Coordinates of C-alpha atoms in Angstrom, one line a residue:
X114 CA -27.2 -14.6 -17.9
X115 CA -28.8 -12.7 -15.0
X116 CA -29.3 -9.0 -15.6
X117 CA -30.7 -6.7 -13.0
X118 CA -33.3 -4.1 -13.9
X119 CA -30.7 -1.3 -13.7
X120 CA -28.8 -3.1 -16.5
X121 CA -31.7 -3.6 -18.8
X122 CA -33.0 0.0 -18.7
X123 CA -32.7 1.2 -22.3
X124 CA -35.0 4.2 -22.9
X125 CA -33.7 7.7 -22.7
X126 CA -36.0 10.6 -23.4
X127 CA -33.3 12.6 -25.0
X128 CA -32.9 9.9 -27.7
X129 CA -36.6 9.1 -28.2
X130 CA -39.9 8.9 -26.3
X131 CA -40.8 5.8 -28.3
X132 CA -41.2 2.5 -26.5
X133 CA -40.4 0.8 -29.8
X134 CA -43.5 -1.4 -30.0
X135 CA -45.9 -1.9 -32.8
X136 CA -48.3 1.1 -32.8
X137 CA -51.6 1.9 -34.5
X138 CA -51.9 5.5 -35.7
X139 CA -55.6 5.9 -34.4
X140 CA -54.3 5.2 -30.9
X141 CA -51.2 7.4 -31.4
X142 CA -53.5 10.3 -32.5
X143 CA -55.8 9.6 -29.5
X144 CA -52.9 9.9 -27.1
X145 CA -51.6 13.0 -29.0
X146 CA -55.0 14.7 -28.5
X147 CA -54.8 14.1 -24.8
X148 CA -51.3 15.7 -24.7
X149 CA -52.6 18.5 -27.0
X150 CA -55.3 19.3 -24.5
X151 CA -52.9 19.2 -21.5
X152 CA -49.9 20.9 -23.0
X153 CA -47.8 17.8 -23.4
X154 CA -49.0 15.9 -20.3
X155 CA -51.2 12.9 -20.0
X156 CA -54.7 12.8 -18.4
X157 CA -55.7 11.6 -14.9
X158 CA -58.8 10.2 -16.5
X159 CA -58.2 6.5 -17.1
X160 CA -60.8 3.9 -18.1
X161 CA -59.7 0.5 -17.0
X162 CA -63.0 -1.3 -17.6
X163 CA -63.8 -2.8 -21.0
X164 CA -65.9 -0.8 -23.5
X165 CA -68.7 -2.4 -25.7
X166 CA -70.2 -1.5 -29.0
X167 CA -73.7 -2.0 -27.5
X168 CA -73.2 0.5 -24.8
X169 CA -72.2 3.2 -27.3
X170 CA -75.0 2.3 -29.7
X171 CA -77.6 2.4 -26.9
X172 CA -76.8 6.1 -26.2
X173 CA -78.0 7.0 -29.7
X174 CA -81.0 4.7 -29.9
X175 CA -82.4 5.7 -26.5
X176 CA -85.8 7.4 -27.0
X177 CA -84.6 10.1 -24.6
X178 CA -82.1 11.3 -27.2
X179 CA -84.5 11.0 -30.1
X180 CA -84.6 14.8 -30.6
X181 CA -80.8 14.9 -31.0
X182 CA -80.3 11.7 -33.1
X183 CA -83.4 11.5 -35.2
X184 CA -84.2 8.1 -36.8
X185 CA -81.6 6.2 -34.7
X186 CA -84.2 4.6 -32.4
X187 CA -86.2 3.4 -35.4
X188 CA -83.2 1.7 -36.9
X189 CA -81.2 0.2 -34.1
X190 CA -79.2 -2.3 -36.1
X191 CA -78.2 0.4 -38.6
X192 CA -77.2 2.7 -35.8
X193 CA -75.1 0.0 -34.2
X194 CA -73.3 -0.6 -37.4
X195 CA -72.6 3.1 -37.9
X196 CA -71.3 3.4 -34.3
X197 CA -69.0 0.3 -34.8
X198 CA -67.6 1.3 -38.2
X199 CA -67.6 5.1 -38.2
X200 CA -67.3 6.1 -34.5
X201 CA -65.3 3.4 -32.8
X202 CA -61.6 2.3 -32.9
X203 CA -61.8 -1.5 -32.6
X204 CA -59.1 -4.0 -31.9
X205 CA -59.2 -7.2 -34.0
X206 CA -62.2 -5.9 -35.9
X207 CA -64.5 -8.6 -37.2
X208 CA -62.8 -11.3 -35.2
X209 CA -64.2 -13.2 -32.2
X210 CA -61.6 -11.4 -30.1
X211 CA -62.8 -8.0 -31.1
X212 CA -62.5 -5.3 -28.4
X213 CA -63.3 -1.6 -28.3
X214 CA -60.2 0.6 -27.9
X215 CA -62.1 3.8 -27.8
X216 CA -63.6 6.4 -30.2
X217 CA -61.9 7.1 -33.5
X218 CA -59.8 10.3 -33.1
X219 CA -62.0 12.5 -35.2
X220 CA -62.3 15.2 -32.5
X221 CA -60.3 16.4 -29.6
X222 CA -62.1 14.9 -26.6
X223 CA -62.2 11.3 -28.0
X224 CA -59.3 10.4 -25.7
X225 CA -61.7 10.5 -22.8
X226 CA -63.4 7.3 -24.1
X227 CA -60.3 5.2 -24.7
X228 CA -59.6 1.9 -23.0
X229 CA -56.2 2.1 -21.3
X230 CA -55.6 -1.6 -22.0
X231 CA -56.3 -1.5 -25.7
X232 CA -55.4 2.1 -26.7
X233 CA -51.7 2.3 -26.1
X234 CA -49.6 4.8 -28.1
X235 CA -46.3 3.4 -26.8
X236 CA -44.7 6.8 -26.6
X237 CA -45.3 7.8 -30.2
X238 CA -47.8 10.4 -29.0
X239 CA -45.2 12.0 -26.8
X240 CA -42.6 11.9 -29.5
X241 CA -44.9 13.6 -31.9
X242 CA -45.9 16.3 -29.4
X243 CA -42.3 17.1 -28.4
X244 CA -41.2 17.3 -32.1
X245 CA -43.9 20.0 -32.6
X246 CA -43.2 21.7 -29.3
X247 CA -39.5 22.1 -30.1
X248 CA -39.8 23.1 -33.7
X249 CA -38.0 26.4 -34.1
X250 CA -39.4 29.9 -34.8
X251 CA -43.2 30.3 -34.9
X252 CA -43.7 27.0 -36.7
X253 CA -44.1 24.6 -33.7
X254 CA -46.4 26.9 -31.7
X255 CA -48.4 27.7 -34.8
X256 CA -48.8 24.0 -35.7
X257 CA -50.0 23.1 -32.1
X258 CA -52.4 26.1 -32.1
X259 CA -53.9 25.1 -35.4
X260 CA -54.2 21.5 -34.4
X261 CA -56.0 22.5 -31.2
X262 CA -58.4 24.7 -33.2
X263 CA -59.1 21.9 -35.7
X264 CA -59.7 19.1 -33.2
X265 CA -61.3 21.0 -30.3
X266 CA -63.5 23.7 -32.0
X267 CA -67.1 23.2 -31.1
X268 CA -66.4 20.9 -28.1
X269 CA -66.3 23.6 -25.4
X270 CA -62.9 23.1 -23.8
X271 CA -60.4 25.7 -22.6
X272 CA -58.2 24.7 -25.5
X273 CA -60.8 25.3 -28.1
X274 CA -61.9 28.3 -30.0
X275 CA -65.3 29.7 -29.2
X276 CA -67.9 26.9 -29.5
X277 CA -70.0 26.8 -32.6
X278 CA -73.7 27.1 -32.2
X279 CA -74.3 24.1 -34.4
X280 CA -71.9 21.1 -34.6
X281 CA -70.5 20.6 -38.0
X282 CA -71.4 16.9 -38.5
X283 CA -73.0 13.9 -36.8
X284 CA -69.7 12.7 -35.4
X285 CA -69.2 16.0 -33.6
X286 CA -72.7 15.8 -32.2
X287 CA -72.0 12.3 -31.0
X288 CA -68.7 13.2 -29.3
X289 CA -70.4 16.3 -27.7
X290 CA -73.2 14.2 -26.4
X291 CA -70.9 11.5 -24.9
X292 CA -68.6 14.2 -23.4
X293 CA -71.5 15.7 -21.5
X294 CA -71.5 12.5 -19.3
X295 CA -67.8 12.7 -18.4
X296 CA -66.3 14.5 -15.5
X297 CA -63.7 17.1 -16.4
X298 CA -60.2 15.6 -16.5
X299 CA -57.0 17.2 -15.5
X300 CA -53.3 16.8 -16.5
X301 CA -51.2 14.2 -14.9
X302 CA -47.5 14.5 -14.3
X303 CA -45.4 11.3 -14.5
X304 CA -42.4 10.9 -12.3
X305 CA -39.2 11.3 -14.3
X306 CA -40.9 12.9 -17.3
X307 CA -39.5 16.0 -18.9
X308 CA -39.7 17.8 -22.2
X309 CA -36.7 16.9 -24.4
X310 CA -36.0 18.2 -27.9
X311 CA -35.7 15.6 -30.7
X312 CA -32.2 14.6 -31.8
X313 CA -32.9 16.3 -35.1
X314 CA -34.7 19.6 -34.7
X315 CA -34.6 20.2 -38.5
X316 CA -36.9 17.2 -38.9
X317 CA -39.2 18.7 -36.3
X318 CA -39.2 22.0 -38.3
X319 CA -40.3 20.1 -41.4
X320 CA -43.1 18.3 -39.6
X321 CA -44.5 21.6 -38.1
X322 CA -44.3 23.3 -41.5
X323 CA -46.1 20.4 -43.2
X324 CA -48.8 20.4 -40.5
X325 CA -49.4 24.2 -40.9
X326 CA -49.6 23.8 -44.7
X327 CA -52.0 20.9 -44.6
X328 CA -54.3 22.5 -42.1
X329 CA -54.8 25.4 -44.5
X330 CA -57.1 23.1 -46.4
X331 CA -59.3 22.2 -43.4
X332 CA -62.3 24.1 -44.7
X333 CA -62.0 22.5 -48.1
X334 CA -61.8 18.9 -47.2
X335 CA -64.1 16.6 -45.2
X336 CA -63.1 16.2 -41.6
X337 CA -62.5 12.4 -41.9
X338 CA -60.3 13.0 -44.9
X339 CA -58.2 15.6 -43.1
X340 CA -57.8 13.3 -40.1
X341 CA -56.6 10.5 -42.3
X342 CA -54.2 12.9 -44.0
X343 CA -52.8 14.0 -40.6
X344 CA -52.4 10.4 -39.4
X345 CA -50.4 9.5 -42.6
X346 CA -48.3 12.6 -42.3
X347 CA -47.6 12.1 -38.6
X348 CA -46.6 8.4 -39.2
X349 CA -44.3 9.3 -42.0
X350 CA -42.5 12.1 -40.1
X351 CA -42.1 9.9 -37.0
X352 CA -40.4 7.3 -39.2
X353 CA -38.2 9.8 -40.9
X354 CA -37.2 11.1 -37.4
X355 CA -36.3 7.6 -36.4
X356 CA -34.2 7.1 -39.5
X357 CA -32.4 10.4 -38.8
X358 CA -31.7 9.2 -35.2
X359 CA -30.4 5.9 -36.5
X360 CA -27.9 7.7 -38.7
X361 CA -26.7 10.5 -36.4
X362 CA -26.7 9.0 -32.9
X363 CA -24.0 6.3 -33.5
X364 CA -21.8 8.9 -35.1
X365 CA -22.2 11.2 -32.1
X366 CA -21.5 8.4 -29.7
X367 CA -18.4 7.3 -31.6
X368 CA -16.9 10.8 -31.4
X369 CA -18.2 11.5 -27.9
X370 CA -19.7 14.7 -29.1
X371 CA -22.7 15.9 -31.2
X372 CA -21.9 17.0 -34.7
X373 CA -21.1 20.7 -35.0
X374 CA -24.1 21.1 -37.4
X375 CA -26.5 19.5 -34.9
X376 CA -28.4 21.4 -32.2
X377 CA -31.3 23.8 -31.8
X378 CA -29.1 26.9 -32.6
X379 CA -26.8 25.3 -35.1
X380 CA -29.0 23.1 -37.3
X381 CA -28.8 24.5 -40.8
X382 CA -32.3 23.3 -41.8
X383 CA -34.8 25.9 -43.0
X384 CA -38.3 24.3 -43.4
X385 CA -39.6 26.9 -45.8
X386 CA -36.5 26.9 -48.1
X387 CA -36.4 25.2 -51.5
X388 CA -33.8 22.8 -50.2
X389 CA -34.7 22.7 -46.5
X390 CA -32.0 20.3 -45.4
X391 CA -29.1 21.9 -47.2
X392 CA -26.0 21.6 -45.1
X393 CA -27.3 18.7 -43.0
X394 CA -24.7 15.9 -42.7
X395 CA -27.3 13.3 -41.8
X396 CA -29.8 13.6 -44.7
X397 CA -32.0 10.6 -45.2
X398 CA -32.1 8.9 -48.6
X399 CA -34.6 6.1 -49.3
X400 CA -35.5 4.7 -52.7
X401 CA -39.2 3.9 -53.1
X402 CA -40.9 1.5 -55.5
X403 CA -43.9 3.3 -56.9
X404 CA -45.5 0.5 -59.0
X405 CA -45.6 -1.7 -55.9
X406 CA -45.0 -4.9 -57.9
X407 CA -42.6 -7.4 -56.1
X408 CA -40.0 -9.2 -58.2
X409 CA -39.2 -6.4 -60.5
X410 CA -35.8 -4.7 -60.9
X411 CA -37.3 -1.6 -59.3
X412 CA -38.6 -3.6 -56.3
X413 CA -35.1 -5.1 -55.9
X414 CA -33.6 -1.6 -55.6
X415 CA -36.3 -0.7 -53.0
X416 CA -35.5 -3.9 -51.1
X417 CA -31.8 -3.0 -51.1
X418 CA -32.7 0.5 -49.7
X419 CA -34.8 -0.9 -46.9
X420 CA -32.2 -3.5 -46.0
X421 CA -29.5 -0.8 -45.9
X422 CA -31.6 1.2 -43.4
X423 CA -32.7 -1.7 -41.2
X424 CA -29.1 -2.8 -40.9
X425 CA -28.5 0.4 -39.0
X426 CA -30.6 -0.9 -36.1
X427 CA -27.9 -2.7 -34.1
X428 CA -25.6 0.3 -34.1
X429 CA -28.6 2.5 -33.0
X430 CA -29.3 0.0 -30.1
X431 CA -25.7 0.1 -29.0
X432 CA -25.6 3.9 -29.2
X433 CA -28.9 4.2 -27.2
X434 CA -27.5 1.9 -24.5
X435 CA -24.4 4.0 -24.4
X436 CA -26.4 7.2 -23.8
X437 CA -28.6 5.6 -21.2
X438 CA -25.7 4.1 -19.2
X439 CA -23.7 7.4 -19.4
X440 CA -26.7 9.0 -17.9
X441 CA -26.7 6.6 -15.0
X442 CA -22.9 7.2 -14.6
X443 CA -23.5 11.0 -14.6
X444 CA -26.2 10.6 -12.0
X445 CA -23.8 8.6 -9.9
X446 CA -21.2 11.4 -10.1
X447 CA -23.9 13.9 -9.1
X448 CA -24.7 11.8 -6.1
X449 CA -21.1 11.8 -5.1
X450 CA -20.9 15.5 -5.4
X451 CA -18.4 15.3 -8.3
X452 CA -20.7 16.8 -10.8
X453 CA -23.5 19.3 -10.7
X454 CA -26.9 18.7 -12.1
X455 CA -27.8 21.0 -15.0
X456 CA -30.3 23.9 -14.6
X457 CA -32.8 21.8 -16.6
X458 CA -32.7 19.1 -13.9
X459 CA -31.6 16.4 -16.4
X460 CA -28.7 15.8 -18.8
X461 CA -29.2 16.3 -22.5
X462 CA -27.6 13.8 -25.0
X463 CA -24.8 16.2 -26.0
X464 CA -24.0 16.8 -22.3
X465 CA -23.9 13.1 -21.6
X466 CA -21.5 12.3 -24.4
X467 CA -18.7 14.2 -22.7
X468 CA -18.9 11.5 -19.9
X469 CA -17.6 9.1 -22.5
X470 CA -14.4 11.0 -23.1
X471 CA -10.9 10.3 -21.7
X472 CA -11.5 13.0 -19.0
X473 CA -13.8 10.6 -17.2
X474 CA -12.1 7.3 -18.0
X475 CA -10.9 6.4 -14.5
X476 CA -14.2 7.1 -12.8
X477 CA -16.1 5.4 -15.7
X478 CA -14.0 2.3 -15.5
X479 CA -14.5 2.0 -11.8
X480 CA -18.3 2.5 -12.1
X481 CA -18.8 0.0 -14.8
X482 CA -16.3 -2.5 -13.4
X483 CA -18.6 -2.8 -10.4
X484 CA -21.6 -3.3 -12.6
X485 CA -19.9 -5.9 -14.6
X486 CA -18.7 -7.8 -11.5
X487 CA -22.2 -7.9 -10.2
X488 CA -23.5 -9.5 -13.4
X489 CA -20.7 -12.1 -13.5
X490 CA -21.1 -12.9 -9.8
X491 CA -24.8 -13.6 -10.4
X492 CA -24.0 -15.8 -13.4
X493 CA -21.8 -18.9 -13.4
X494 CA -19.4 -19.3 -16.3
X495 CA -21.4 -22.2 -17.7
X496 CA -24.5 -20.0 -18.0
X497 CA -22.7 -17.1 -19.8
X498 CA -23.5 -16.8 -23.5
X499 CA -20.7 -18.2 -25.6
X500 CA -20.3 -15.0 -27.6
X501 CA -19.6 -13.2 -24.3
X502 CA -16.7 -15.2 -23.0
X503 CA -14.0 -14.1 -25.4
X504 CA -15.0 -10.4 -24.8
X505 CA -14.4 -10.8 -21.1
X506 CA -10.9 -12.1 -21.6
X507 CA -8.4 -9.5 -20.6
X508 CA -6.3 -10.2 -23.7
X509 CA -9.1 -8.5 -25.8
X510 CA -8.0 -5.2 -24.2
X511 CA -11.6 -3.8 -23.8
X512 CA -12.3 -1.2 -21.2
X513 CA -14.9 -2.1 -18.5
X514 CA -17.5 0.2 -20.1
X515 CA -17.1 -1.5 -23.5
X516 CA -17.3 -5.0 -21.9
X517 CA -20.4 -4.0 -20.1
X518 CA -22.0 -2.7 -23.3
X519 CA -21.1 -5.9 -25.2
X520 CA -22.7 -8.0 -22.5
X521 CA -25.9 -5.9 -22.7
X522 CA -25.9 -6.2 -26.5
X523 CA -25.4 -9.9 -26.5
X524 CA -28.2 -10.5 -24.0
X525 CA -30.7 -7.7 -24.9
X526 CA -29.6 -6.6 -28.4
X527 CA -31.8 -9.1 -30.3
X528 CA -34.8 -8.2 -28.2
X529 CA -34.5 -4.5 -29.0
X530 CA -33.7 -5.2 -32.6
X531 CA -37.0 -7.1 -33.0
X532 CA -39.2 -4.4 -31.5
X533 CA -37.5 -1.6 -33.3
X534 CA -38.2 -3.5 -36.5
X535 CA -41.9 -3.7 -35.5
X536 CA -42.0 0.0 -34.6
X537 CA -40.5 1.0 -38.0
X538 CA -42.9 -1.2 -39.8
X539 CA -45.9 0.3 -38.0
X540 CA -44.7 3.9 -38.4
X541 CA -44.2 3.3 -42.2
X542 CA -47.8 1.8 -42.2
X543 CA -46.6 -1.5 -43.6
X544 CA -49.1 -3.0 -46.1
X545 CA -51.7 -0.4 -45.1
X546 CA -53.2 2.7 -46.7
X547 CA -50.5 5.3 -46.8
X548 CA -47.7 2.7 -46.6
X549 CA -44.0 3.6 -47.2
X550 CA -42.9 0.0 -46.7
X551 CA -44.4 -3.3 -47.9
X552 CA -43.6 -7.0 -47.4
X553 CA -45.3 -9.8 -49.3
X554 CA -45.9 -13.0 -47.5
X555 CA -42.5 -14.7 -47.0
X556 CA -40.8 -11.9 -49.0
X557 CA -38.4 -9.1 -48.2
X558 CA -39.3 -5.6 -47.0
X559 CA -39.1 -2.8 -49.6
X560 CA -39.8 0.9 -49.5
X561 CA -43.0 1.8 -51.5
X562 CA -44.9 5.0 -52.3
X563 CA -48.5 4.2 -51.7
X564 CA -51.2 6.3 -53.4
X565 CA -52.5 7.7 -50.1
X566 CA -49.0 8.8 -48.9
X567 CA -48.3 10.3 -52.3
X568 CA -51.6 12.2 -52.2
X569 CA -50.7 13.8 -48.8
X570 CA -47.2 14.8 -50.0
X571 CA -48.7 16.3 -53.2
X572 CA -51.2 18.3 -51.2
X573 CA -48.5 19.7 -49.0
X574 CA -46.1 20.4 -51.8
X575 CA -48.5 22.5 -53.8
X576 CA -49.1 25.0 -50.9
X577 CA -47.2 28.2 -50.3
X578 CA -47.4 30.7 -47.5
X579 CA -49.9 33.5 -48.5
X580 CA -48.0 36.8 -48.8
X581 CA -51.1 38.7 -47.9
X582 CA -51.3 37.2 -44.5
X583 CA -54.6 38.0 -42.6
X584 CA -55.9 39.8 -45.6
X585 CA -56.8 36.4 -47.1
X586 CA -59.1 33.8 -45.5
X587 CA -56.5 31.2 -46.3
X588 CA -53.0 31.1 -44.8
X589 CA -51.6 29.5 -47.9
X590 CA -52.2 29.6 -51.6
X591 CA -51.7 26.9 -54.2
X592 CA -49.2 26.6 -57.0
X593 CA -48.5 24.1 -59.8
X594 CA -45.3 22.2 -60.1
X595 CA -43.5 20.6 -63.0
X596 CA -42.9 16.9 -62.6
X597 CA -39.1 17.4 -62.3
X598 CA -39.7 20.1 -59.6
X599 CA -41.9 17.8 -57.6
X600 CA -39.4 14.9 -57.8
X601 CA -36.6 17.3 -56.6
X602 CA -38.9 18.4 -53.7
X603 CA -39.4 14.8 -52.6
X604 CA -35.6 14.2 -52.6
X605 CA -34.7 17.5 -50.9
X606 CA -37.5 17.7 -48.3
X607 CA -38.1 14.0 -47.4
X608 CA -35.2 12.1 -48.8
X609 CA -37.6 10.2 -51.1
X610 CA -36.0 9.0 -54.3
X611 CA -38.0 7.9 -57.3
X612 CA -36.0 8.5 -60.5
X613 CA -32.5 8.5 -58.9
X614 CA -30.6 6.5 -56.4
X615 CA -29.6 7.8 -53.0
X616 CA -25.9 7.4 -53.4
X617 CA -25.1 8.4 -49.8
X618 CA -27.4 5.7 -48.4
X619 CA -26.4 2.3 -49.8
X620 CA -26.0 2.9 -53.5
X621 CA -23.3 3.7 -55.9
X622 CA -23.7 5.4 -59.3
X623 CA -26.5 3.8 -61.3
X624 CA -25.5 1.2 -63.9
X625 CA -27.3 0.4 -67.1
X626 CA -29.8 -2.1 -65.7
X627 CA -30.5 0.3 -62.8
X628 CA -31.1 3.2 -65.1
X629 CA -33.8 1.1 -66.9
X630 CA -35.4 0.4 -63.5
X631 CA -35.3 4.1 -62.6
X632 CA -37.1 5.0 -65.9
X633 CA -39.8 2.4 -65.2
X634 CA -40.2 3.8 -61.7
X635 CA -40.6 7.4 -63.0
X636 CA -43.2 6.2 -65.5
X637 CA -45.1 4.4 -62.7
X638 CA -44.9 7.7 -60.7
X639 CA -46.6 9.7 -63.4
X640 CA -49.3 7.0 -63.8
X641 CA -49.9 7.1 -60.0
X642 CA -50.2 10.9 -60.0
X643 CA -52.7 10.6 -62.9
X644 CA -54.7 8.0 -61.0
X645 CA -55.1 10.2 -57.9
X646 CA -56.1 13.2 -60.0
X647 CA -53.1 15.6 -59.8
X648 CA -51.4 15.2 -63.2
X649 CA -52.3 15.7 -66.8
X650 CA -50.0 15.2 -69.8
X651 CA -50.6 18.5 -71.7
X652 CA -48.0 17.5 -74.3
X653 CA -44.9 15.5 -74.8
X654 CA -42.7 18.4 -73.8
X655 CA -41.2 17.7 -70.4
X656 CA -41.6 21.3 -69.2
X657 CA -45.4 21.2 -69.7
X658 CA -45.9 18.0 -67.6
X659 CA -47.4 19.8 -64.6
X660 CA -48.9 18.7 -61.3
X661 CA -51.9 20.8 -60.4
X662 CA -54.0 21.1 -57.1
X663 CA -57.5 19.9 -56.8
X664 CA -58.5 23.2 -55.2
X665 CA -56.9 26.3 -56.6
X666 CA -56.5 28.9 -53.9
X667 CA -55.3 32.4 -55.1
X668 CA -53.5 34.9 -52.9
X669 CA -56.7 36.8 -52.4
X670 CA -58.5 33.7 -51.1
X671 CA -60.5 32.9 -54.2
X672 CA -61.1 29.1 -54.5
X673 CA -61.9 27.2 -57.6
X674 CA -62.1 23.5 -58.2
X675 CA -59.0 22.2 -59.9
X676 CA -56.0 24.2 -61.0
X677 CA -56.3 23.5 -64.7

């Protein structure tokens, strides 16, 4: 079937900035740093030529730079290996097809050394930035400010704090040296680009609060560790935001209006509350296998949970097409002078949904009848997909807009389904450090709680806003949590279920066999906490099973190693 480009257009910035492709978080963070330096915009500085390990290594082994990088010239092979493994983000590492994507995103200006061909964030960088930009209250602005300070301090940019006299580490010195050879870049405005709030602003609030909490540890953790923490946290929140969109958008499209509880001024989420999503009608619930062993009853529950969420993809694709096509219909009405463009210059998702109501039925049928006729005129009946023919029959009673959407879903639905699958896998870091989803070879996907992800969530959970404010060198202080309190926090804050089933998302009340699997998962959870150094069994009493921070920070800013 022949579809024109206007028919296949799918993306709407009000739904998501994601291009729904497989992403790598190093490249997402690189793109995010570019937007962080240019207040949400991309950079005009684009490198289209290939980059090579040797060229970077030669910069540090050149005798001219011997005073800056002592010992590098005497050990060129060691220097080359350090550059390749510690400084560079490499595509197909260790394979004959290995290519340099750019510098690892350890510092703010590393985006200036990316290869545009190999370092593509596929919109995840923009989605991340817009989530933080639109987080409510002071959280979003504070998170962006602290991220700028962390990544750009010492690199001498307008976005940085005053430059340090001595760079903190060898990686900073390397980036500073390379940056001295690059002309200053400037922001680049892309046609049709605008700043749109995420579908769920409450999820954006949580992301901003988590970032602010985590960055309070920046002076206590190695830079590389903090960057890894941020990548895992960013990926996890991007995935949760996608799940939230998959749940709320089809409902909003079906009722031709956003839920009364959704919107910047109506969302009931309070990021700093004990139950931050209380009152949210679209809470996410995912059951995670902690032991990570396939074939167990616990793994079967995690597989069912993953399958339940991934089955939402077709409805999300159809709802996304609906929003995009209603936007095109709205623009058509504006062009005819029948509607006025909003003050923002674009239609938001809630504004577009009203164009799907009965008030616009006549004009909508006329507009999409012409679209449908154009498609059918270009495609002989013999070439039409078999599943489409019954839908086009008048006896089905479908309106032209519904027929048009069914044609798009039949022809393009499987394509988008495939790539959204891949995007979710990559955002959940499938089979990688920090993974929230796993899939053995030839097996089924299941949600998992990897040690690295658990470590990040524990670090965030044990931090509280310091009541002394600027009187303390640390914005947050640490607390200890009972095991049951932490499990409740995971459920309430992130929708992560370990010792219970998310009954609103694919499960009924737990039966006897499931109760046994839940107990085994809870035991694996305590074992995993003990392995990463946050948990001690002080006694058999449940109330004394406490999770403690690695660094204890008091309200007056005193730091001690361990909270025990």
